[in-house]
CSV table of N, CA and C in Angstrom, one decimal:
chain,number,residue,atom,x,y,z
T,1,MET,N,5.4,7.6,-49.8
T,1,MET,CA,5.9,9.0,-50.3
T,1,MET,C,5.3,10.2,-49.8
T,2,SER,N,4.8,10.1,-48.9
T,2,SER,CA,4.3,11.5,-48.3
T,2,SER,C,5.1,11.7,-47.0
T,3,ASP,N,5.4,10.3,-46.5
T,3,ASP,CA,6.1,10.9,-45.3
T,3,ASP,C,7.6,11.0,-45.8
T,4,ILE,N,8.3,11.0,-47.0
T,4,ILE,CA,9.0,11.5,-47.3
T,4,ILE,C,9.3,12.8,-47.6
T,5,THR,N,8.1,13.2,-48.0
T,5,THR,CA,7.9,14.8,-48.8
T,5,THR,C,7.8,15.3,-47.0
T,6,GLN,N,7.2,14.9,-45.9
T,6,GLN,CA,7.0,15.4,-44.6
T,6,GLN,C,8.0,15.8,-44.0
T,7,ALA,N,8.8,14.2,-43.8
T,7,ALA,CA,10.3,14.3,-43.4
T,7,ALA,C,11.2,15.5,-44.0
T,8,ASN,N,11.3,15.9,-45.3
T,8,ASN,CA,11.6,16.7,-45.7
T,8,ASN,C,11.4,18.0,-45.8
T,9,SER,N,10.1,17.9,-45.3
T,9,SER,CA,9.6,19.6,-45.0
T,9,SER,C,10.3,20.1,-43.7
T,10,THR,N,10.3,18.8,-42.7
T,10,THR,CA,10.6,19.4,-41.5
T,10,THR,C,11.9,19.5,-40.8
T,11,ASP,N,12.7,19.1,-42.0
T,11,ASP,CA,14.2,19.0,-41.6
T,11,ASP,C,14.9,20.3,-41.5
T,12,LYS,N,14.4,21.4,-42.2
T,12,LYS,CA,15.2,22.6,-42.2
T,12,LYS,C,13.9,23.4,-41.9
T,13,PRO,N,13.9,24.4,-40.9
T,13,PRO,CA,12.6,25.2,-40.2
T,13,PRO,C,12.8,26.2,-41.5
T,14,ARG,N,11.3,26.6,-41.8
T,14,ARG,CA,11.1,27.9,-42.8
T,14,ARG,C,11.2,29.3,-42.2
T,15,SER,N,12.0,30.0,-42.7
T,15,SER,CA,11.8,31.6,-42.1
T,15,SER,C,10.5,32.0,-42.1
T,16,SER,N,10.1,32.9,-41.0
T,16,SER,CA,8.6,33.4,-41.3
T,16,SER,C,9.1,34.9,-42.1
T,17,VAL,N,7.7,35.6,-42.1
T,17,VAL,CA,8.1,36.6,-42.7
T,17,VAL,C,8.6,37.7,-41.9
T,18,ARG,N,8.3,37.8,-40.4
T,18,ARG,CA,8.7,38.5,-39.6
T,18,ARG,C,10.5,38.4,-39.6
T,19,GLN,N,10.9,37.2,-39.4
T,19,GLN,CA,12.3,37.0,-39.5
T,19,GLN,C,13.1,37.4,-40.4
T,20,LYS,N,12.5,37.5,-41.6
T,20,LYS,CA,13.1,38.1,-43.2
T,20,LYS,C,13.1,39.6,-42.8
T,21,ILE,N,12.1,40.0,-42.6
T,21,ILE,CA,12.0,41.4,-42.6
T,21,ILE,C,13.3,42.1,-41.4
T,22,PHE,N,13.5,41.6,-40.4
T,22,PHE,CA,14.0,41.9,-39.2
T,22,PHE,C,15.5,41.4,-39.9
T,23,ASN,N,16.0,40.3,-40.7
T,23,ASN,CA,16.8,40.1,-41.3
T,23,ASN,C,17.8,41.3,-42.2
T,24,LEU,N,16.2,41.2,-43.0
T,24,LEU,CA,16.8,42.8,-43.9
T,24,LEU,C,17.3,43.8,-43.2
T,25,ILE,N,16.3,44.2,-42.2
T,25,ILE,CA,16.7,45.5,-41.4
T,25,ILE,C,18.0,45.2,-40.8
T,26,GLY,N,18.6,44.1,-40.1
T,26,GLY,CA,19.9,44.1,-39.9
T,26,GLY,C,20.8,44.2,-40.4
T,27,TRP,N,20.9,43.7,-42.1
T,27,TRP,CA,21.8,43.9,-42.8
T,27,TRP,C,21.8,45.1,-43.0
T,28,LEU,N,20.4,45.9,-43.5
T,28,LEU,CA,20.5,47.3,-43.9
T,28,LEU,C,21.4,48.1,-43.0
T,29,SER,N,21.0,47.7,-41.7
T,29,SER,CA,21.9,48.6,-40.5
T,29,SER,C,23.3,49.0,-41.0
T,30,PHE,N,24.2,48.5,-41.8
T,30,PHE,CA,25.6,48.3,-42.0
T,30,PHE,C,25.2,49.4,-42.8
T,31,LEU,N,24.5,50.4,-43.5
T,31,LEU,CA,24.5,51.4,-44.1
T,31,LEU,C,24.5,52.6,-43.1
T,32,LEU,N,24.7,52.5,-41.9
T,32,LEU,CA,24.6,53.3,-40.9
T,32,LEU,C,26.2,53.7,-40.5
T,33,LEU,N,27.1,52.7,-41.1
T,33,LEU,CA,28.5,52.9,-40.9
T,33,LEU,C,29.0,53.4,-42.0
T,34,VAL,N,28.3,53.6,-43.1
T,34,VAL,CA,28.9,54.3,-44.2
T,34,VAL,C,29.5,56.1,-43.9
T,35,PRO,N,28.4,57.1,-43.2
T,35,PRO,CA,29.3,58.4,-42.9
T,35,PRO,C,30.7,58.4,-41.8
T,36,PRO,N,30.6,57.1,-41.1
T,36,PRO,CA,31.9,56.8,-40.3
T,36,PRO,C,33.2,56.8,-41.3
T,37,VAL,N,32.9,55.5,-41.9
T,37,VAL,CA,33.9,55.4,-42.7
T,37,VAL,C,34.1,56.6,-43.9
T,38,LEU,N,33.3,57.2,-44.4
T,38,LEU,CA,33.8,58.3,-45.4
T,38,LEU,C,34.4,59.3,-44.6
T,39,SER,N,34.0,59.6,-43.5
T,39,SER,CA,34.6,60.3,-42.7
T,39,SER,C,36.2,59.7,-42.2
T,40,MET,N,36.5,58.4,-41.9
T,40,MET,CA,38.2,58.3,-41.8
T,40,MET,C,38.4,58.3,-43.0
T,41,ALA,N,38.2,58.3,-44.3
T,41,ALA,CA,38.6,58.4,-45.3
T,41,ALA,C,38.8,59.6,-46.1
T,42,GLY,N,38.8,60.7,-44.9
T,42,GLY,CA,38.8,62.4,-45.5
T,42,GLY,C,37.9,62.7,-45.9
T,43,LEU,N,36.4,62.3,-46.4
T,43,LEU,CA,35.2,62.4,-46.5
T,43,LEU,C,34.2,63.2,-45.8
T,44,PRO,N,34.3,64.0,-44.9
T,44,PRO,CA,33.4,64.0,-43.9
T,44,PRO,C,32.1,64.4,-43.9
T,45,GLN,N,31.7,65.3,-45.6
T,45,GLN,CA,30.8,66.0,-45.8
T,45,GLN,C,29.4,65.2,-45.1
T,46,LEU,N,29.1,63.8,-45.6
T,46,LEU,CA,27.6,63.1,-45.3
T,46,LEU,C,27.6,63.2,-43.8
T,47,GLN,N,28.8,63.0,-43.3
T,47,GLN,CA,28.8,63.0,-41.4
T,47,GLN,C,28.4,64.5,-41.1
T,48,GLU,N,29.1,65.7,-41.8
T,48,GLU,CA,28.5,66.9,-41.4
T,48,GLU,C,26.9,67.1,-42.1
T,49,MET,N,26.8,66.5,-43.2
T,49,MET,CA,25.0,66.7,-43.3
T,49,MET,C,24.2,66.1,-42.3
T,50,ILE,N,24.7,65.2,-42.0
T,50,ILE,CA,23.6,64.4,-41.1
T,50,ILE,C,23.6,65.3,-39.8
T,51,VAL,N,24.7,65.4,-39.0
T,51,VAL,CA,24.9,66.3,-38.0
T,51,VAL,C,24.1,67.6,-38.3
T,52,ALA,N,24.3,68.4,-39.4
T,52,ALA,CA,23.8,70.1,-39.7
T,52,ALA,C,22.5,69.6,-39.7
T,53,GLY,N,21.9,68.3,-40.1
T,53,GLY,CA,20.1,68.1,-40.2
T,53,GLY,C,19.9,67.7,-38.7
T,54,ILE,N,20.1,66.8,-38.1
T,54,ILE,CA,19.7,66.5,-37.0
T,54,ILE,C,20.7,66.8,-35.8
T,55,GLY,N,21.2,67.2,-35.8
T,55,GLY,CA,22.4,67.7,-34.6
T,55,GLY,C,23.1,66.1,-33.9
T,56,ASN,N,23.0,66.3,-32.9
T,56,ASN,CA,23.6,65.3,-32.4
T,56,ASN,C,23.3,64.0,-32.2
T,57,TRP,N,21.8,64.0,-33.2
T,57,TRP,CA,21.1,62.7,-33.2
T,57,TRP,C,21.8,61.7,-34.2
T,58,GLY,N,22.7,62.7,-35.1
T,58,GLY,CA,23.2,62.1,-36.2
T,58,GLY,C,25.2,61.9,-36.1
T,59,SER,N,25.6,62.1,-34.5
T,59,SER,CA,26.9,62.3,-34.7
T,59,SER,C,27.2,60.2,-34.9
T,60,ILE,N,28.6,60.3,-34.7
T,60,ILE,CA,29.1,59.3,-34.7
T,60,ILE,C,28.7,58.1,-33.8
T,61,LEU,N,28.8,58.6,-32.9
T,61,LEU,CA,28.1,57.8,-31.6
T,61,LEU,C,27.0,57.4,-31.8
T,62,ALA,N,25.8,58.3,-32.2
T,62,ALA,CA,24.7,58.1,-32.7
T,62,ALA,C,24.3,56.9,-33.3
T,63,LEU,N,25.1,57.3,-34.4
T,63,LEU,CA,25.0,56.4,-35.7
T,63,LEU,C,25.4,54.8,-35.1
T,64,ILE,N,26.5,54.9,-34.8
T,64,ILE,CA,26.9,53.5,-34.2
T,64,ILE,C,26.1,52.6,-33.0
T,65,LEU,N,25.3,53.7,-32.0
T,65,LEU,CA,24.3,53.2,-31.5
T,65,LEU,C,22.9,52.7,-32.4
T,66,TYR,N,22.7,53.4,-33.7
T,66,TYR,CA,21.6,52.9,-34.1
T,66,TYR,C,21.8,51.7,-34.8
T,67,PHE,N,23.0,51.5,-35.4
T,67,PHE,CA,23.8,50.5,-35.6
T,67,PHE,C,23.2,49.1,-34.9
T,68,TYR,N,24.0,49.2,-33.8
T,68,TYR,CA,23.7,48.3,-33.0
T,68,TYR,C,22.3,48.1,-32.4
T,69,GLY,N,21.5,49.2,-32.2
T,69,GLY,CA,20.0,48.6,-32.0
T,69,GLY,C,19.4,48.0,-33.3
T,70,LEU,N,19.9,48.3,-34.3
T,70,LEU,CA,19.2,47.5,-35.4
T,70,LEU,C,19.6,46.4,-35.6
T,71,LEU,N,20.6,45.9,-35.2
T,71,LEU,CA,21.3,44.7,-35.4
T,71,LEU,C,20.5,43.8,-34.2
T,72,PHE,N,20.9,44.4,-32.9
T,72,PHE,CA,19.6,43.7,-32.0
T,72,PHE,C,18.3,43.5,-32.5
T,73,LEU,N,17.8,44.1,-32.9
T,73,LEU,CA,16.4,43.8,-33.4
T,73,LEU,C,16.5,42.6,-34.5
T,74,ARG,N,17.4,42.3,-35.3
T,74,ARG,CA,17.7,41.3,-36.0
T,74,ARG,C,18.0,39.9,-35.3
T,75,VAL,N,18.7,40.4,-34.3
T,75,VAL,CA,19.3,39.4,-33.3
T,75,VAL,C,17.8,38.9,-32.5
T,76,PHE,N,17.2,39.7,-32.1
T,76,PHE,CA,15.9,39.2,-31.3
T,76,PHE,C,14.9,38.7,-32.3
T,77,PHE,N,14.3,39.4,-33.1
T,77,PHE,CA,13.3,39.1,-33.7
T,77,PHE,C,13.5,38.1,-35.2
T,78,GLY,N,15.0,38.4,-35.5
T,78,GLY,CA,15.2,37.6,-36.9
T,78,GLY,C,15.4,35.7,-36.3
T,79,SER,N,16.2,35.1,-37.1
T,79,SER,CA,16.4,33.8,-37.2
T,79,SER,C,17.8,33.6,-36.3
T,80,ASP,N,18.4,34.1,-35.7
T,80,ASP,CA,19.3,33.6,-34.6
T,80,ASP,C,18.8,33.1,-33.4
T,81,GLN,N,19.6,32.1,-33.0
T,81,GLN,CA,19.4,31.2,-32.0
T,81,GLN,C,20.0,31.3,-30.6
T,82,ARG,N,21.4,31.9,-30.6
T,82,ARG,CA,22.1,32.0,-29.5
T,82,ARG,C,22.6,33.5,-29.3
T,83,TYR,N,22.5,34.1,-27.9
T,83,TYR,CA,23.0,35.1,-27.8
T,83,TYR,C,24.3,35.3,-27.4
T,84,THR,N,24.6,34.3,-26.8
T,84,THR,CA,25.9,34.8,-26.3
T,84,THR,C,26.9,35.0,-27.4
T,85,PRO,N,27.3,34.3,-28.8
T,85,PRO,CA,28.7,35.1,-29.3
T,85,PRO,C,28.3,36.6,-29.7
T,86,VAL,N,26.7,36.9,-29.8
T,86,VAL,CA,25.8,38.1,-30.2
T,86,VAL,C,26.6,39.5,-29.3
T,87,LEU,N,26.4,38.8,-28.0
T,87,LEU,CA,26.9,39.8,-26.8
T,87,LEU,C,28.4,40.1,-26.6
T,88,ILE,N,29.2,39.0,-27.0
T,88,ILE,CA,30.3,39.0,-26.9
T,88,ILE,C,30.9,39.8,-28.0
T,89,GLY,N,30.6,39.3,-29.2
T,89,GLY,CA,30.9,40.0,-30.5
T,89,GLY,C,30.4,41.8,-30.5
T,90,TYR,N,29.0,41.7,-29.9
T,90,TYR,CA,28.9,43.4,-29.6
T,90,TYR,C,29.4,44.1,-28.9
T,91,ILE,N,29.9,43.7,-27.9
T,91,ILE,CA,31.1,44.4,-26.9
T,91,ILE,C,32.3,44.4,-27.5
T,92,PHE,N,32.8,43.5,-27.7
T,92,PHE,CA,34.4,43.2,-28.5
T,92,PHE,C,34.2,44.2,-29.7
T,93,SER,N,33.4,44.6,-30.5
T,93,SER,CA,33.4,45.3,-31.7
T,93,SER,C,33.2,46.7,-31.0
T,94,PHE,N,32.6,46.8,-30.1
T,94,PHE,CA,32.6,48.3,-29.8
T,94,PHE,C,33.4,49.0,-29.4
T,95,LEU,N,34.4,47.9,-28.3
T,95,LEU,CA,35.5,48.5,-28.5
T,95,LEU,C,36.5,48.5,-29.2
T,96,LEU,N,36.4,48.0,-30.3
T,96,LEU,CA,37.0,48.2,-31.6
T,96,LEU,C,36.7,49.4,-32.1
T,97,PHE,N,35.5,49.5,-32.5
T,97,PHE,CA,34.8,51.0,-32.9
T,97,PHE,C,35.5,51.9,-32.4
T,98,SER,N,35.5,51.9,-31.1
T,98,SER,CA,36.0,53.0,-30.0
T,98,SER,C,37.3,53.3,-30.4
T,99,ILE,N,38.6,52.3,-30.5
T,99,ILE,CA,39.9,52.9,-31.0
T,99,ILE,C,40.0,53.2,-32.6
T,100,SER,N,38.8,52.9,-33.2
T,100,SER,CA,38.9,53.8,-34.7
T,100,SER,C,38.3,54.9,-34.9
T,101,LEU,N,37.3,55.1,-34.1
T,101,LEU,CA,36.7,56.2,-34.5
T,101,LEU,C,36.8,57.1,-33.0
T,102,ASP,N,36.4,58.6,-33.4
T,102,ASP,CA,36.4,59.4,-32.1
T,102,ASP,C,35.2,59.7,-31.3
T,103,ILE,N,35.1,58.4,-30.3
T,103,ILE,CA,33.9,58.7,-29.8
T,103,ILE,C,33.8,58.9,-28.4
T,104,ALA,N,33.3,60.8,-28.2
T,104,ALA,CA,33.9,61.2,-27.0
T,104,ALA,C,34.1,60.7,-25.9
T,105,PHE,N,32.9,59.9,-25.3
T,105,PHE,CA,33.6,58.9,-23.8
T,105,PHE,C,34.3,58.0,-23.7
T,106,MET,N,34.7,57.5,-25.0
T,106,MET,CA,35.6,56.3,-25.2
T,106,MET,C,36.8,56.9,-25.6
T,107,ARG,N,37.2,58.2,-25.8
T,107,ARG,CA,38.3,59.1,-26.0
T,107,ARG,C,39.8,58.4,-25.2
T,108,TRP,N,39.0,58.0,-24.4
T,108,TRP,CA,40.4,57.7,-23.3
T,108,TRP,C,41.1,56.2,-23.8
T,109,LEU,N,40.3,55.6,-24.2
T,109,LEU,CA,41.2,54.2,-24.9
T,109,LEU,C,41.2,54.5,-26.1
T,110,TYR,N,40.6,55.9,-27.2
T,110,TYR,CA,41.1,56.0,-28.4
T,110,TYR,C,42.8,56.2,-28.2
T,111,ASP,N,43.0,57.2,-27.0
T,111,ASP,CA,44.4,57.7,-27.1
T,111,ASP,C,45.1,56.5,-26.6
T,112,LEU,N,45.1,55.6,-25.6
T,112,LEU,CA,45.5,54.8,-25.1
T,112,LEU,C,46.2,53.5,-26.2
T,113,ALA,N,45.3,53.6,-27.2
T,113,ALA,CA,45.5,52.5,-28.4
T,113,ALA,C,46.6,53.2,-29.2
T,114,HIS,N,46.1,54.3,-29.4
T,114,HIS,CA,47.2,55.2,-30.5
T,114,HIS,C,48.2,55.6,-30.0
T,115,SER,N,48.8,55.3,-28.4
T,115,SER,CA,49.9,55.0,-28.1
T,115,SER,C,50.8,53.9,-28.7
T,116,VAL,N,49.9,52.9,-28.8
T,116,VAL,CA,50.9,52.0,-29.2
T,116,VAL,C,50.9,51.7,-30.7
T,117,SER,N,51.8,51.5,-31.3
T,117,SER,CA,52.2,51.7,-32.7
T,117,SER,C,51.2,50.9,-33.5
T,118,PHE,N,51.1,49.7,-33.5
T,118,PHE,CA,50.3,48.4,-34.3
T,118,PHE,C,49.0,48.7,-33.9
T,119,LEU,N,48.2,49.4,-32.9
T,119,LEU,CA,46.8,49.7,-32.6
T,119,LEU,C,46.5,51.0,-32.9
T,120,SER,N,47.4,51.7,-33.6
T,120,SER,CA,46.9,53.2,-34.1
T,120,SER,C,46.2,53.3,-35.5
T,121,TYR,N,46.2,52.5,-36.5
T,121,TYR,CA,45.7,52.7,-37.8
T,121,TYR,C,43.9,52.3,-37.8
T,122,ASN,N,43.3,53.7,-37.6
T,122,ASN,CA,42.0,53.5,-37.3
T,122,ASN,C,41.1,52.4,-38.4
T,123,VAL,N,41.8,52.6,-39.7
T,123,VAL,CA,41.1,51.7,-40.7
T,123,VAL,C,41.4,50.3,-40.6
T,124,MET,N,42.0,49.7,-39.9
T,124,MET,CA,42.8,48.3,-39.4
T,124,MET,C,41.7,47.9,-38.6
T,125,SER,N,41.4,48.8,-37.4
T,125,SER,CA,40.5,48.5,-36.4
T,125,SER,C,39.1,48.6,-36.9
T,126,PHE,N,38.8,49.4,-37.7
T,126,PHE,CA,37.3,49.7,-37.8
T,126,PHE,C,37.0,48.2,-38.8
T,127,ILE,N,37.8,47.7,-39.6
T,127,ILE,CA,37.0,46.5,-40.2
T,127,ILE,C,37.3,45.4,-39.2
T,128,ALA,N,38.4,45.4,-38.4
T,128,ALA,CA,38.4,44.2,-37.4
T,128,ALA,C,37.1,44.3,-36.7
T,129,ALA,N,36.3,45.6,-36.6
T,129,ALA,CA,35.2,45.7,-35.4
T,129,ALA,C,34.2,44.9,-36.4
T,130,VAL,N,33.9,45.2,-37.7
T,130,VAL,CA,32.6,44.8,-38.7
T,130,VAL,C,33.2,43.8,-38.5
T,131,PHE,N,34.1,43.0,-38.9
T,131,PHE,CA,34.4,41.4,-39.0
T,131,PHE,C,33.7,40.4,-38.1
T,132,VAL,N,34.2,41.5,-36.4
T,132,VAL,CA,33.6,40.8,-35.2
T,132,VAL,C,32.0,40.4,-35.4
T,133,ILE,N,31.3,41.6,-35.9
T,133,ILE,CA,30.0,41.9,-35.7
T,133,ILE,C,29.6,41.0,-36.9
T,134,LEU,N,30.3,40.8,-38.1
T,134,LEU,CA,29.5,39.8,-39.1
T,134,LEU,C,30.0,37.9,-38.4
T,135,LEU,N,31.1,37.8,-38.0
T,135,LEU,CA,31.5,36.7,-37.3
T,135,LEU,C,30.4,36.4,-36.2
T,136,ALA,N,30.0,37.3,-35.1
T,136,ALA,CA,29.1,37.0,-34.1
T,136,ALA,C,27.5,36.6,-34.7
T,137,ASN,N,27.3,37.4,-35.8
T,137,ASN,CA,26.2,37.1,-36.2
T,137,ASN,C,25.9,35.9,-36.9
T,138,ALA,N,26.9,35.2,-37.4
T,138,ALA,CA,27.2,33.6,-38.2
T,138,ALA,C,27.2,33.0,-37.1
T,139,LEU,N,27.8,33.3,-36.0
T,139,LEU,CA,28.2,31.8,-35.3
T,139,LEU,C,26.7,31.7,-34.4
T,140,SER,N,26.1,32.8,-34.1
T,140,SER,CA,24.8,33.1,-33.5
T,140,SER,C,23.8,31.8,-34.0
T,141,GLY,N,24.0,31.6,-35.2
T,141,GLY,CA,23.1,30.6,-35.6
T,141,GLY,C,23.6,29.0,-35.5
T,142,SER,N,24.9,29.3,-35.1
T,142,SER,CA,25.7,27.3,-34.8
T,142,SER,C,25.4,27.3,-33.3
T,143,LYS,N,24.7,26.0,-33.1
T,143,LYS,CA,24.7,25.4,-32.2
T,143,LYS,C,25.8,24.6,-31.7
T,144,ARG,N,26.6,24.2,-32.4
T,144,ARG,CA,28.1,23.3,-32.2
T,144,ARG,C,29.0,24.2,-31.8
T,145,VAL,N,29.2,25.6,-31.6
T,145,VAL,CA,30.0,26.1,-30.8
T,145,VAL,C,29.6,26.6,-29.3
T,146,LYS,N,30.6,26.3,-28.8
T,146,LYS,CA,30.3,26.8,-27.2
T,146,LYS,C,30.8,28.0,-26.8
T,147,PRO,N,30.7,28.6,-25.7
T,147,PRO,CA,31.2,29.6,-25.2
T,147,PRO,C,32.5,30.1,-25.4
T,148,LEU,N,33.3,29.1,-25.1
T,148,LEU,CA,34.4,29.3,-24.9
T,148,LEU,C,35.1,29.4,-26.4
T,149,GLY,N,34.4,28.6,-27.5
T,149,GLY,CA,35.1,29.0,-28.7
T,149,GLY,C,34.3,30.1,-29.4
T,150,ASP,N,33.7,30.6,-28.9
T,150,ASP,CA,33.1,32.0,-28.9
T,150,ASP,C,33.8,33.5,-28.5
T,151,LEU,N,34.4,33.1,-27.3
T,151,LEU,CA,35.2,33.8,-26.7
T,151,LEU,C,36.7,33.7,-27.9
T,152,LEU,N,37.0,32.4,-28.3
T,152,LEU,CA,38.5,32.3,-28.9
T,152,LEU,C,38.0,33.2,-30.5
T,153,LEU,N,36.9,32.5,-31.0
T,153,LEU,CA,36.6,33.4,-32.3
T,153,LEU,C,36.3,35.1,-32.4
T,154,LEU,N,35.8,35.5,-31.6
T,154,LEU,CA,35.3,36.7,-31.5
T,154,LEU,C,36.1,37.8,-30.6
T,155,VAL,N,36.8,37.2,-29.9
T,155,VAL,CA,38.1,38.5,-29.1
T,155,VAL,C,39.8,38.0,-29.6
T,156,LEU,N,39.9,36.5,-29.4
T,156,LEU,CA,41.6,36.3,-29.3
T,156,LEU,C,41.8,36.1,-30.8
T,157,LEU,N,41.0,36.0,-31.9
T,157,LEU,CA,41.5,35.5,-33.3
T,157,LEU,C,41.7,37.0,-33.8
T,158,PRO,N,40.3,37.8,-33.6
T,158,PRO,CA,40.4,39.3,-34.4
T,158,PRO,C,41.6,40.0,-33.5
T,159,SER,N,41.9,39.8,-32.2
T,159,SER,CA,43.0,40.9,-31.4
T,159,SER,C,44.4,39.9,-32.3
T,160,GLY,N,44.5,38.9,-32.5
T,160,GLY,CA,45.7,38.5,-32.8
T,160,GLY,C,45.9,39.0,-34.5
T,161,ALA,N,44.8,38.8,-35.4
T,161,ALA,CA,44.9,39.5,-36.9
T,161,ALA,C,45.3,41.0,-36.4
T,162,LEU,N,44.3,41.6,-35.7
T,162,LEU,CA,44.8,43.3,-35.5
T,162,LEU,C,46.0,43.2,-35.2
T,163,VAL,N,46.7,42.9,-34.4
T,163,VAL,CA,48.2,42.9,-34.0
T,163,VAL,C,49.3,43.1,-34.9
T,164,ALA,N,48.9,41.5,-35.5
T,164,ALA,CA,49.3,41.2,-36.7
T,164,ALA,C,49.4,42.1,-38.0
T,165,ALA,N,48.3,42.6,-38.3
T,165,ALA,CA,48.3,43.6,-39.4
T,165,ALA,C,48.9,45.0,-39.1
T,166,GLY,N,48.6,45.3,-37.9
T,166,GLY,CA,49.1,46.3,-37.1
T,166,GLY,C,51.0,46.8,-37.5
T,167,ILE,N,51.6,45.2,-37.1
T,167,ILE,CA,52.6,45.1,-37.3
T,167,ILE,C,53.4,44.8,-38.6
T,168,PHE,N,52.8,44.0,-39.3
T,168,PHE,CA,53.2,43.8,-41.2
T,168,PHE,C,52.7,44.3,-41.8
T,169,LEU,N,51.2,44.7,-41.8
T,169,LEU,CA,50.9,45.6,-43.4
T,169,LEU,C,51.1,47.0,-43.5
T,170,PRO,N,51.5,47.7,-42.5
T,170,PRO,CA,51.8,49.2,-43.0
T,170,PRO,C,53.4,49.2,-43.6
T,171,GLY,N,54.1,48.2,-43.3
T,171,GLY,CA,55.6,48.0,-43.8
T,171,GLY,C,55.5,47.5,-45.4
T,172,LEU,N,54.4,46.9,-45.2
T,172,LEU,CA,54.2,46.3,-46.7
T,172,LEU,C,53.4,47.0,-47.5
T,173,LEU,N,52.4,47.9,-47.1
T,173,LEU,CA,51.9,48.8,-47.7
T,173,LEU,C,52.7,50.1,-48.0
T,174,GLY,N,53.7,50.4,-47.5
T,174,GLY,CA,54.7,51.5,-47.5
T,174,GLY,C,54.3,53.1,-46.6
T,175,LEU,N,53.5,52.4,-45.2
T,175,LEU,CA,53.0,53.3,-44.3
T,175,LEU,C,53.8,53.8,-43.0
T,176,ALA,N,54.3,52.5,-43.0
T,176,ALA,CA,55.4,52.7,-41.9
T,176,ALA,C,56.7,53.9,-41.9
């Protein structure tokens, strides 16, 4: 009987308090995306209030960098096991954030993306960026997916979905 109990207790490793705290910090970091989302929705008051209070430390770029910093702490100290999907996801999601938000040093990419009709919808690019982050965090805990699968799931799949959404959704929603 004790062998069965011992075998069951070693099947699934328990999360430490440190891992739980940093996982919570990682999930709470998504709150930093609320001001940019509200600004995209035509409600910039929260973003303006943050910038008025702390200056450039509260800019959209700063909030995005804080978001990635807290997510990195979650990955580094939390329960994730693989870094490849996280790095791929963070890089690609930043590019998607760059075409959905006006980030000063990435303005060239924003302008380039908006010259293509199906990439000019900020909300769709922002949703794709958040999806990539969530998927990257989910894949980081999977030992079965290889780096090629990470690329396929984190870059090609969201890119195809973003292009398809940019082509078909505006007509369906009456935005075209």
